[in-house]
Short mmCIF file of C-alpha atoms and ligand atoms in Angstrom, two decimals:
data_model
loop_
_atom_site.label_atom_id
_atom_site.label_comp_id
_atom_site.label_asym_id
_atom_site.label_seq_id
_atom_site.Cartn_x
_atom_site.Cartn_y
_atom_site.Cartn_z
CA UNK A 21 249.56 56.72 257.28
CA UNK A 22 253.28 56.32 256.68
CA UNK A 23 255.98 55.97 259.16
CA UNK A 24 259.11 58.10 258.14
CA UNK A 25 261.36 55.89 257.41
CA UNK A 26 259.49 53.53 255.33
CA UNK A 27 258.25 56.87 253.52
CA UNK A 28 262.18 57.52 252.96
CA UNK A 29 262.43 54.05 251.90
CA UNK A 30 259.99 53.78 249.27
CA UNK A 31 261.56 56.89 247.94
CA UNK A 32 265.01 56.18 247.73
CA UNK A 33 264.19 53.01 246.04
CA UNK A 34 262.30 54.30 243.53
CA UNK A 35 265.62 56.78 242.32
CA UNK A 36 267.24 55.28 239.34
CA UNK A 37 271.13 54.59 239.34
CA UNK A 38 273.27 57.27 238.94
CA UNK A 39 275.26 58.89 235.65
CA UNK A 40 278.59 59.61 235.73
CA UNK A 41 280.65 62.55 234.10
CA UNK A 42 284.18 63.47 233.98
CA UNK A 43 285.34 67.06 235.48
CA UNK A 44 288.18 68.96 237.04
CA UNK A 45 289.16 68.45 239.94
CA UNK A 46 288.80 72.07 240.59
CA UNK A 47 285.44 71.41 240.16
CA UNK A 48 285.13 68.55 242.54
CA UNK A 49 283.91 70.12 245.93
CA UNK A 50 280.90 68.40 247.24
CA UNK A 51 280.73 66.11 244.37
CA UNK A 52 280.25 62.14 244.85
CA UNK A 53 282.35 60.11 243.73
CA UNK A 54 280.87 57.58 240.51
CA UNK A 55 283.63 55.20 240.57
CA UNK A 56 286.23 54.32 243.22
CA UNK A 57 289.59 56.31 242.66
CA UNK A 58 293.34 55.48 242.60
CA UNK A 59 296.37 56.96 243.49
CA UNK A 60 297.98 58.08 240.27
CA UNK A 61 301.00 58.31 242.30
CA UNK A 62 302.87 57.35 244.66
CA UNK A 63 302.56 59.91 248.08
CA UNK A 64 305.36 61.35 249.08
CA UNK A 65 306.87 60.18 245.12
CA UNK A 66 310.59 59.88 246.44
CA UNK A 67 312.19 59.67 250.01
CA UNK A 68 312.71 63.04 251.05
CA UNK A 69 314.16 65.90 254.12
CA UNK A 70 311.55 66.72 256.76
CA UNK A 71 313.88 69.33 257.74
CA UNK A 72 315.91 72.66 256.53
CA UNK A 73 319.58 71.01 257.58
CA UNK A 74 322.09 68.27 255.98
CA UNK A 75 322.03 64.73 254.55
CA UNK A 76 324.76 62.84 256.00
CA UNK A 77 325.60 58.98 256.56
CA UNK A 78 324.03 58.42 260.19
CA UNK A 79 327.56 56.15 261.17
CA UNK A 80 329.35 59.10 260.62
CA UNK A 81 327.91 61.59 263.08
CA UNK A 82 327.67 58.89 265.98
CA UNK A 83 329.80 60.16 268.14
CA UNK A 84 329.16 63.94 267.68
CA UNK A 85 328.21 66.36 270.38
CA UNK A 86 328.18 70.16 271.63
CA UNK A 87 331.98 69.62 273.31
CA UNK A 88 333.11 67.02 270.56
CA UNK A 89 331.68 68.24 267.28
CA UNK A 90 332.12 65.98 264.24
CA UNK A 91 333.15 68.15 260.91
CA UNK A 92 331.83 66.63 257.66
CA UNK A 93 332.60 68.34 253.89
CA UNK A 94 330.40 70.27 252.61
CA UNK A 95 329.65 68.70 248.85
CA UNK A 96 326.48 70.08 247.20
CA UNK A 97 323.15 71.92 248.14
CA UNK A 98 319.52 70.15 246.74
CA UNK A 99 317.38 72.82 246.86
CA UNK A 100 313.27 71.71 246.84
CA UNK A 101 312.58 70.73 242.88
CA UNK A 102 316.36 69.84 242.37
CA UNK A 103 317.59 66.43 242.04
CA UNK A 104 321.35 65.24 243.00
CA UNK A 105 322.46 62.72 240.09
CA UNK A 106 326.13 61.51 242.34
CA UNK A 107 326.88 60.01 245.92
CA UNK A 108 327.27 60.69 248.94
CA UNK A 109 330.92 59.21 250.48
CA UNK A 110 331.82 58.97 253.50
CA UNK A 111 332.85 61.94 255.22
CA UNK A 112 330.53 64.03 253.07
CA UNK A 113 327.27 66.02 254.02
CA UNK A 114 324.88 67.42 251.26
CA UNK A 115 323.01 70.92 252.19
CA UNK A 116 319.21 69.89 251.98
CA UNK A 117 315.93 71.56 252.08
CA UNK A 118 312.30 70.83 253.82
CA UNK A 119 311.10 68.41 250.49
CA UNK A 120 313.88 67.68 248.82
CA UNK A 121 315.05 64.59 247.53
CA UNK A 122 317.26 62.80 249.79
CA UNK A 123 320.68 61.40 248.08
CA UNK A 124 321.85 58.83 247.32
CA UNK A 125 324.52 57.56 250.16
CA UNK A 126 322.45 59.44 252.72
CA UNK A 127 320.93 57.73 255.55
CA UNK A 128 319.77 60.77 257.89
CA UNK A 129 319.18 64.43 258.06
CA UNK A 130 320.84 66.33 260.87
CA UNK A 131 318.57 69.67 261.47
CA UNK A 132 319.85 73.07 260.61
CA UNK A 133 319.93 73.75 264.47
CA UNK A 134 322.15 71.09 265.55
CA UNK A 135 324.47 72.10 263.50
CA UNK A 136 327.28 75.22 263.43
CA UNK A 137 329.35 77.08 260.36
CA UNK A 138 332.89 78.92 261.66
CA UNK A 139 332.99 82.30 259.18
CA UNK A 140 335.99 81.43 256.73
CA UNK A 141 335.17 77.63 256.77
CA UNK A 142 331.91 77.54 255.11
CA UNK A 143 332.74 74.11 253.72
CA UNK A 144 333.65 72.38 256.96
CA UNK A 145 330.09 71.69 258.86
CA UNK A 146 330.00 70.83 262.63
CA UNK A 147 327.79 68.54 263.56
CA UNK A 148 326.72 69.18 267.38
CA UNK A 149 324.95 65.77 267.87
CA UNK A 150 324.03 62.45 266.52
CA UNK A 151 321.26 61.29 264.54
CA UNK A 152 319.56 58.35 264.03
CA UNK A 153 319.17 55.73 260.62
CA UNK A 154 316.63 57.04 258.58
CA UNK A 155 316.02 60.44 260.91
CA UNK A 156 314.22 62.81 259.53
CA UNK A 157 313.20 61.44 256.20
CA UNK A 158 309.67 61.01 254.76
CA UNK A 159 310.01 57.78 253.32
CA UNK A 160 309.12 57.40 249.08
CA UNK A 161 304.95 56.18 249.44
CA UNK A 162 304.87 55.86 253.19
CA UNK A 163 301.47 57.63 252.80
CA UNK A 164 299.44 56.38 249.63
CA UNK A 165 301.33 53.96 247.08
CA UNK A 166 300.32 54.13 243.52
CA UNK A 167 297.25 52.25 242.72
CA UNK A 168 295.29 52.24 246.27
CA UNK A 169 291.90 53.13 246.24
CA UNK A 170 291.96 56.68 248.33
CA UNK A 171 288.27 57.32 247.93
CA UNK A 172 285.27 54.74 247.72
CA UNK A 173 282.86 55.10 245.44
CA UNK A 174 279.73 57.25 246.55
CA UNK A 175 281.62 59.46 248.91
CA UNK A 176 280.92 63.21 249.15
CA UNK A 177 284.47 65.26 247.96
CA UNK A 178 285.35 68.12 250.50
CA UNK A 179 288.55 70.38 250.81
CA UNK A 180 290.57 67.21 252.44
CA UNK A 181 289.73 64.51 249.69
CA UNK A 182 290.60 67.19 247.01
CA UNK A 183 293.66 68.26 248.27
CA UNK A 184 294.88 64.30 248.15
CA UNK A 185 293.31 63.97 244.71
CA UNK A 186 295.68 67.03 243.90
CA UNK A 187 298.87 65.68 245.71
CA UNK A 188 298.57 61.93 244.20
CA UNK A 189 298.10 63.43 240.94
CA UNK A 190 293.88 63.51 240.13
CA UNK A 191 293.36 66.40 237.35
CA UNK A 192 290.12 65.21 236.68
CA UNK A 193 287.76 63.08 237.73
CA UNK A 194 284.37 60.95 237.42
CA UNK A 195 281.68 61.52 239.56
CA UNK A 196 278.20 61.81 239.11
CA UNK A 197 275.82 64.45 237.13
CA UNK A 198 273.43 66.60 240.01
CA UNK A 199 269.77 66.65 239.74
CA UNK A 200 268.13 70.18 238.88
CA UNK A 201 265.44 71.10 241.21
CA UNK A 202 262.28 72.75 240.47
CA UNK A 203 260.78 75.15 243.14
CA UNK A 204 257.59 75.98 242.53
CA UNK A 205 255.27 77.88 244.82
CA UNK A 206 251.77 77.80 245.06
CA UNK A 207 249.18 79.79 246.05
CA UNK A 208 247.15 82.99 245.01
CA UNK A 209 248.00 84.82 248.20
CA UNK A 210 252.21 84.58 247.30
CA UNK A 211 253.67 87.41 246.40
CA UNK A 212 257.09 88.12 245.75
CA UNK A 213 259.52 89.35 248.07
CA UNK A 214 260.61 92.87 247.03
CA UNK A 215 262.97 95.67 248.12
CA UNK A 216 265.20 96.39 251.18
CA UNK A 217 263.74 96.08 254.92
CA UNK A 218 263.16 99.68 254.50
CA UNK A 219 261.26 100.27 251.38
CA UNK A 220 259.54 96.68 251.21
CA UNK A 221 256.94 97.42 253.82
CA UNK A 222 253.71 95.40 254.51
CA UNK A 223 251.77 98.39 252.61
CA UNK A 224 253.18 96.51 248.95
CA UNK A 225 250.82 93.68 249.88
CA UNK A 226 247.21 93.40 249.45
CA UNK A 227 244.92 92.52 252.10
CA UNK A 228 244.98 88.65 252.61
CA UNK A 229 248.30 88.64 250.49
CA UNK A 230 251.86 87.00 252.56
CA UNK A 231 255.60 87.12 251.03
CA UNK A 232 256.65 83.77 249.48
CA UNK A 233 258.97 82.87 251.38
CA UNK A 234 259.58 78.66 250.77
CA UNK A 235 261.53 78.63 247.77
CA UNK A 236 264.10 80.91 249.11
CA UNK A 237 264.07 78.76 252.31
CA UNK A 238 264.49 75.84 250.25
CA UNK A 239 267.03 76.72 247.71
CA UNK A 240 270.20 76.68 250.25
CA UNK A 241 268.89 73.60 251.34
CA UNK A 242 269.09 72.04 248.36
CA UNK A 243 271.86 73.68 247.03
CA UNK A 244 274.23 71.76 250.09
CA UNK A 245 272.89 68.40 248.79
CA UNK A 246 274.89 69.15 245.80
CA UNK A 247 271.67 69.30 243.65
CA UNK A 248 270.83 72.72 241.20
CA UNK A 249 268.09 74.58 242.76
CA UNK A 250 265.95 76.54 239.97
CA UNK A 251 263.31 78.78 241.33
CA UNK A 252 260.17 79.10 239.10
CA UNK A 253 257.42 81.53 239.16
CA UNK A 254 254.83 81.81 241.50
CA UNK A 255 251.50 79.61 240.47
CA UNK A 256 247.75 80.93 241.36
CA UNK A 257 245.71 78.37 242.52
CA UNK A 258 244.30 77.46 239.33
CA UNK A 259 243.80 73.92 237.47
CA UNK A 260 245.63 75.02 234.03
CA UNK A 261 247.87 77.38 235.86
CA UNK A 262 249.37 74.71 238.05
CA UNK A 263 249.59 72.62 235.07
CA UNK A 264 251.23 74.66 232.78
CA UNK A 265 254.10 75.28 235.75
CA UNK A 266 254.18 71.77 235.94
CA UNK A 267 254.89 71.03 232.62
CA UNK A 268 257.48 73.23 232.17
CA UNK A 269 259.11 72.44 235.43
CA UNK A 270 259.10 68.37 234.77
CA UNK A 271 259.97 69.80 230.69
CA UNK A 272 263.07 71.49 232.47
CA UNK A 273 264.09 69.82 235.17
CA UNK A 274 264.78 66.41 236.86
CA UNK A 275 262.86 66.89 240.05
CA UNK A 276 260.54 69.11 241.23
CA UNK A 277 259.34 70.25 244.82
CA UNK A 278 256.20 72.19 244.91
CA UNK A 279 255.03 73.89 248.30
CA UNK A 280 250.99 74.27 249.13
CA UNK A 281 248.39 72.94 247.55
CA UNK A 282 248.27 69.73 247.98
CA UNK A 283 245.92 68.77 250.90
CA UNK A 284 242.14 68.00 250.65
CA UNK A 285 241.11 71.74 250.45
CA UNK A 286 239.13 72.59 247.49
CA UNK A 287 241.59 75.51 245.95
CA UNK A 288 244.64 72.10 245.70
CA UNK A 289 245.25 71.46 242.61
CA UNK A 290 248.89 70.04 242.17
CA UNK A 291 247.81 66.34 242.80
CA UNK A 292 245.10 66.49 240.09
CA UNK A 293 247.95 68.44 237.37
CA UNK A 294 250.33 66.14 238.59
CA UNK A 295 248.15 63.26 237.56
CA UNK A 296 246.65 65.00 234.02
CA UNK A 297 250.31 65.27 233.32
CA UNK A 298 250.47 61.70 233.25
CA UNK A 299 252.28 61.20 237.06
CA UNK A 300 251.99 58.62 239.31
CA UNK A 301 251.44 59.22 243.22
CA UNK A 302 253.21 56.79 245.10
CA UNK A 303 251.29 58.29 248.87
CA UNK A 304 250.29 61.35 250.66
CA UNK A 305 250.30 61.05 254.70
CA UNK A 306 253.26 60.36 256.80
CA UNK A 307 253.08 60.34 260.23
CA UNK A 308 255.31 63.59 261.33
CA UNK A 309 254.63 67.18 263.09
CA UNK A 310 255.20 69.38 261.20
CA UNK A 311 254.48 67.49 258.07
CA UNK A 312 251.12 66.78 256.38
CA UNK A 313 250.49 66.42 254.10
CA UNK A 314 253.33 65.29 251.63
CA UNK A 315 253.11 64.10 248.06
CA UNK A 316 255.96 61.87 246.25
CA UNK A 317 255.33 60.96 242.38
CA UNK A 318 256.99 59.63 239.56
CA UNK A 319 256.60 61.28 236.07
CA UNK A 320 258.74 58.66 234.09
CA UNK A 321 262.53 58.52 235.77
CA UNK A 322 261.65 62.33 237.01
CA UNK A 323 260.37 62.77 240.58
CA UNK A 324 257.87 65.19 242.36
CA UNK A 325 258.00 65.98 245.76
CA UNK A 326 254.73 68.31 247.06
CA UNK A 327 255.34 69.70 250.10
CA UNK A 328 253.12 71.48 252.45
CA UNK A 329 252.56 75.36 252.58
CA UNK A 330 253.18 76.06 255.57
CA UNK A 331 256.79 76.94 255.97
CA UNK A 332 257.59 75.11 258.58
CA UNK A 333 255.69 72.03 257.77
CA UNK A 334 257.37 72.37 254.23
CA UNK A 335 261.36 73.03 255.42
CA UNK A 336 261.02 69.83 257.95
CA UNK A 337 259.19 67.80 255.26
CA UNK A 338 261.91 69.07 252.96
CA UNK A 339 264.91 67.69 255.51
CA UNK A 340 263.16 64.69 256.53
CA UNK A 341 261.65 63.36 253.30
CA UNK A 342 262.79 65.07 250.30
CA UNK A 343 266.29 65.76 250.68
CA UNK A 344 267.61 62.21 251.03
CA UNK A 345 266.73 62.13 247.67
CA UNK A 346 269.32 64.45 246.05
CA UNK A 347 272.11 62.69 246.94
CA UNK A 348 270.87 59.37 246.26
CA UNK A 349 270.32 60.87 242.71
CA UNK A 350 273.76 61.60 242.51
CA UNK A 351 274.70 58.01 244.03
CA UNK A 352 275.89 59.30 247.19
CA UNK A 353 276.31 56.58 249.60
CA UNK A 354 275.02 58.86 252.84
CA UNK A 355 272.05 60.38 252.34
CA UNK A 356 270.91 61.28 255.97
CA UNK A 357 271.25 65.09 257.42
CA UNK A 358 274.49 65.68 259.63
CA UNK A 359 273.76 64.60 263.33
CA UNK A 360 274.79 65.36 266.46
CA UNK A 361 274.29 64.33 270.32
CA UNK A 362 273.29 67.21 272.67
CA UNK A 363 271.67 66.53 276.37
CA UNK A 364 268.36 68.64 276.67
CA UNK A 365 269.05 71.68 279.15
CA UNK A 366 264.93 71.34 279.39
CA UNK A 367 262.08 68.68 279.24
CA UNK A 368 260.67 68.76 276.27
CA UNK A 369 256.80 66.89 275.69
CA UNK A 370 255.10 65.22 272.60
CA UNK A 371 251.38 64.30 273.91
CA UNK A 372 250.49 63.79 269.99
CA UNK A 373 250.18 60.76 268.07
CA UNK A 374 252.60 61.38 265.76
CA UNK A 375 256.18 62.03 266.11
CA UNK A 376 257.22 65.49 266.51
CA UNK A 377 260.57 66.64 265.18
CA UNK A 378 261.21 69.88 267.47
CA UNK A 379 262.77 73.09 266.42
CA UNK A 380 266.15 73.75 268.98
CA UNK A 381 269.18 75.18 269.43
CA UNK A 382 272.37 72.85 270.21
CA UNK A 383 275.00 75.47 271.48
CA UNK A 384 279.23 74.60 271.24
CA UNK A 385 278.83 72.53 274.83
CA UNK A 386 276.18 70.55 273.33
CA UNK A 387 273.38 72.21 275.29
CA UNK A 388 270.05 71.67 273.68
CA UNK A 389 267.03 74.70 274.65
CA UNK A 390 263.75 74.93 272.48
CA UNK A 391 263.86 77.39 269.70
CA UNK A 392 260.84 78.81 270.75
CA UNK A 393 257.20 78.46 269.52
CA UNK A 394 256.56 75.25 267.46
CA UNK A 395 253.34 75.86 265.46
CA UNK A 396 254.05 75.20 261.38
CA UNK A 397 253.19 79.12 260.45
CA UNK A 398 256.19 80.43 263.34
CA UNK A 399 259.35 81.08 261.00
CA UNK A 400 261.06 83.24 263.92
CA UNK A 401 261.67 79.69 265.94
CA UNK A 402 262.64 78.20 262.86
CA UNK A 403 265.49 81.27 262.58
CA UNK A 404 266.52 80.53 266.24
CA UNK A 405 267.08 76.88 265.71
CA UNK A 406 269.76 75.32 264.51
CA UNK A 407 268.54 71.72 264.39
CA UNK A 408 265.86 69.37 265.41
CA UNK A 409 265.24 66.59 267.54
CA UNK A 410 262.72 63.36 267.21
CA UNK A 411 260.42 63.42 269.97
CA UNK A 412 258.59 60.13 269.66
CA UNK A 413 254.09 60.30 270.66
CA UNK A 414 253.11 60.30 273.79
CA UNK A 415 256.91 60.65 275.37
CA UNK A 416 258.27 63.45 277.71
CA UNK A 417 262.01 63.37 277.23
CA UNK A 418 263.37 64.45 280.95
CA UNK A 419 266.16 67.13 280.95
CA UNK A 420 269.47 65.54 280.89
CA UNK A 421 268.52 63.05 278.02
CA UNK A 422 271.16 62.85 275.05
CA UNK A 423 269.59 62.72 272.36
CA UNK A 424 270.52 63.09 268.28
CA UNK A 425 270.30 66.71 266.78
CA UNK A 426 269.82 66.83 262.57
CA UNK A 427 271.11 69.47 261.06
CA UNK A 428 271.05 71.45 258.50
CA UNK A 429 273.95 73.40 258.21
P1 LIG B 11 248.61 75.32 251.70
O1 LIG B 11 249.48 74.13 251.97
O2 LIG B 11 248.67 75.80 250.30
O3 LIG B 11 247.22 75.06 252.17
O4 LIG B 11 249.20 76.50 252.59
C1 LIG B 11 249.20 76.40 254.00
C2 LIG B 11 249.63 77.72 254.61
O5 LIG B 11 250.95 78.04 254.22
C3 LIG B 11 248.81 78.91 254.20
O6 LIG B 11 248.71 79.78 255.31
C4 LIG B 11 249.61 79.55 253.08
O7 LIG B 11 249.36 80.92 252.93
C5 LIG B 11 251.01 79.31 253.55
N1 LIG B 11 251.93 79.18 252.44
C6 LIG B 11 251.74 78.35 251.38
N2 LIG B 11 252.76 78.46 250.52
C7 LIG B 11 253.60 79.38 251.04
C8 LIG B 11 254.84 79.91 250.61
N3 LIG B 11 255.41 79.48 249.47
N4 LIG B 11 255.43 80.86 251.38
C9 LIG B 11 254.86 81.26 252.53
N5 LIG B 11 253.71 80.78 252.99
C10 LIG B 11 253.07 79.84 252.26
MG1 LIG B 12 247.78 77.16 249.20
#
């Protein structure tokens, strides 16, 4: 029997190196990164006005105030976009927007509010206080200069990274291609869920028939890794049946996750197809609850991953085994679920041998409760939970214990 982490270990070093293609950056969210990437620009690209108001020489408003106003003429407007090609003198102030460029001459920006216009005199600015050198400008690459790396290679892209892409000038960019993932379910008893809540009643199944219900568990879950989920018919648990699906999953795809069939019962036949097929199975038994038994294989650089049936066993085997996978495939540098700390609002026991990764709920205050009922066939826990926690064999954890949630969502 495995331990989890050297089960995780074998498997991430058995995923080849990543490819790399080039895309939009409008196509960039929750992509990773292939290759380290510079600033095209500088950020901001020229000193500019954090304020609606007026670019003046700071020496000449140094001795303004509300009861001795300094007047300064009025000499041009830079509206955002525009550009000011001659100097500001002495004496002179420039009307100036939020983002525009500051002029030359200018030293400071005196806000709009400290600041007063008599009717008739419109050229002939007050200035109601003093400002400081360099007040009120956003100095020309005070936040990214051109050429520094802004995001390492391996990092996941969300809304923040792409909007700095954007503003230092990334159109496109190289990251790396996403695996497509088979889901295959097997068993003769599947069927497929049909209908609303109102028409899809128990009465469309057969006796000893259950809704499939993994691969639509599944396919979110892989879908955040940045991976392609493909769902693929159900298979009956039959030997050429669950090698035909096989075929044409590893035919189509890059990896593939199979659910059921695969522990010592008679009726499993997705280690013996797997092997026909010309796969090799790396091991089978890793010591979690929920979690046996678990398959990882190599067909050539493509990967299989059999999970258990039940659905339980099968979404936690997923998390905890499988999923570090996809982004590794796609050369992520994290590959581990988001955590978080809670403190347990209730004692919660593992008298097994192996660890047990528990189905709770964390709320906002970091409160963590069971979800409920933790056998592997229970999906209503599952729906109550929100993550899990580790709880090692033989342990009680007392209530008050932090401990780390993983999450999936
Ligand atoms: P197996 O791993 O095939 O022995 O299945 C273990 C248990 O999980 C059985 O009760 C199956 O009916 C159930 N099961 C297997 N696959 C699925 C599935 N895709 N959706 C829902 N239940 C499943
Ligand atoms: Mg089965």
């Amino acid at each position: 029997m495995l331990e989890l982490e050297q089960a995780v270990e074998k498997i991430l070093a058995a995923i080849p190196a990543p490819k790399s293609e080039v895309i939009p950056l409008a196509e960039a969210f929750g992509r990773i990164v292939a290759e380290k990437i510079l600033a095209a620009t500088d950020l901001p690209p020229f000193d500019n006005s954090a304020v609606d108001g007026y670019a003046v020489r700071a020496q000449d408003v140094a001795t303004a105030s509300a009861q001795n106003p300094v007047i300064l003429q009025l000499t041009g407007r830079i509206a955002a976009g525009e550009h000011f090609t001659s100097r500001l003198s002495a004496g002179q102030c420039i009307r100036i927007f939020t983002g525009s460029p500051v002029p030359a001459g200018a030293d400071a920006i005196v806000m709009q509010e400290d600041t007063k216009v008599d009717a008739g005199r419109a050229n002939q600015i007050q200035f109601l206080d003093s400002v400081k050198p360099w007040e009120n400008i956003r100095f020309h690459g005070e936040d990214v200069k051109r050429g520094a790396v802004i995001i390492q290679s391996g990092e996941k892209l969300g809304a923040a990274h792409i909007g700095l892409l954007a503003a230092t000038g990334n159109g496109q960019l190289t990251v790396n291609r996403r695996p497509t993932v088979a889901l295959l379910a097997t068993g003769s008893e599947l069927r497929e869920p049909a209908g609303t809540p109102s028409t899809c009643s128990a009465s469309s199944l057969a006796p000893g028939q259950i809704f499939e219900s993994n691969r639509a568990a599944l396919t979110p879950l892989i879908a955040a890794t940045g991976a392609i989920p493909k769902i693929f018919p159900i298979v009956p648990d039959a030997a050429e049946a669950t090698r035909a699906a096989l075929a044409r999953a590893f035919a189509e795809c890059d990896i593939v996750l199979t659910c059921g069939g695969v522990s010592v019962g008679e009726m499993d036949f997705v280690k013996s197809a797997f092997e026909e097929l010309g796969g090799q199975l790396d091991f089978w038994k890793v010591a979690i609850k929920p979690g046996r038994p678990f398959v990882f294989g190599r067909l050539g650089e493509k990967f299989l991953f059999g999970l258990p049936g039940n659905p339980i066993s099968a979404f936690v085997t997923f998390l905890l085994l499988a999923r570090p996978a996809l982004p590794r495939w796609q050369g992520a540098t994290n590959v581990t679920l988001p955590a978080s700390l809670g403190i347990l609002a209730e004692p919660f026991s593992n008298p097994d041998q192996r660890r047990h990764f528990v189905r709770i709920n964390v709320d906002n205050s970091g409160q963590v409760h069971s979800a409920g009922t933790q056998a592997s066939h229970i999906l209503s826990s599952l729906a109550v939970a929100n993550g899990l926690i580790d709880v090692h064999p033989k342990t009680t954890l007392a209530s008050g214990t932090i401990v780390r949630v993983l999450r999936w969502e």
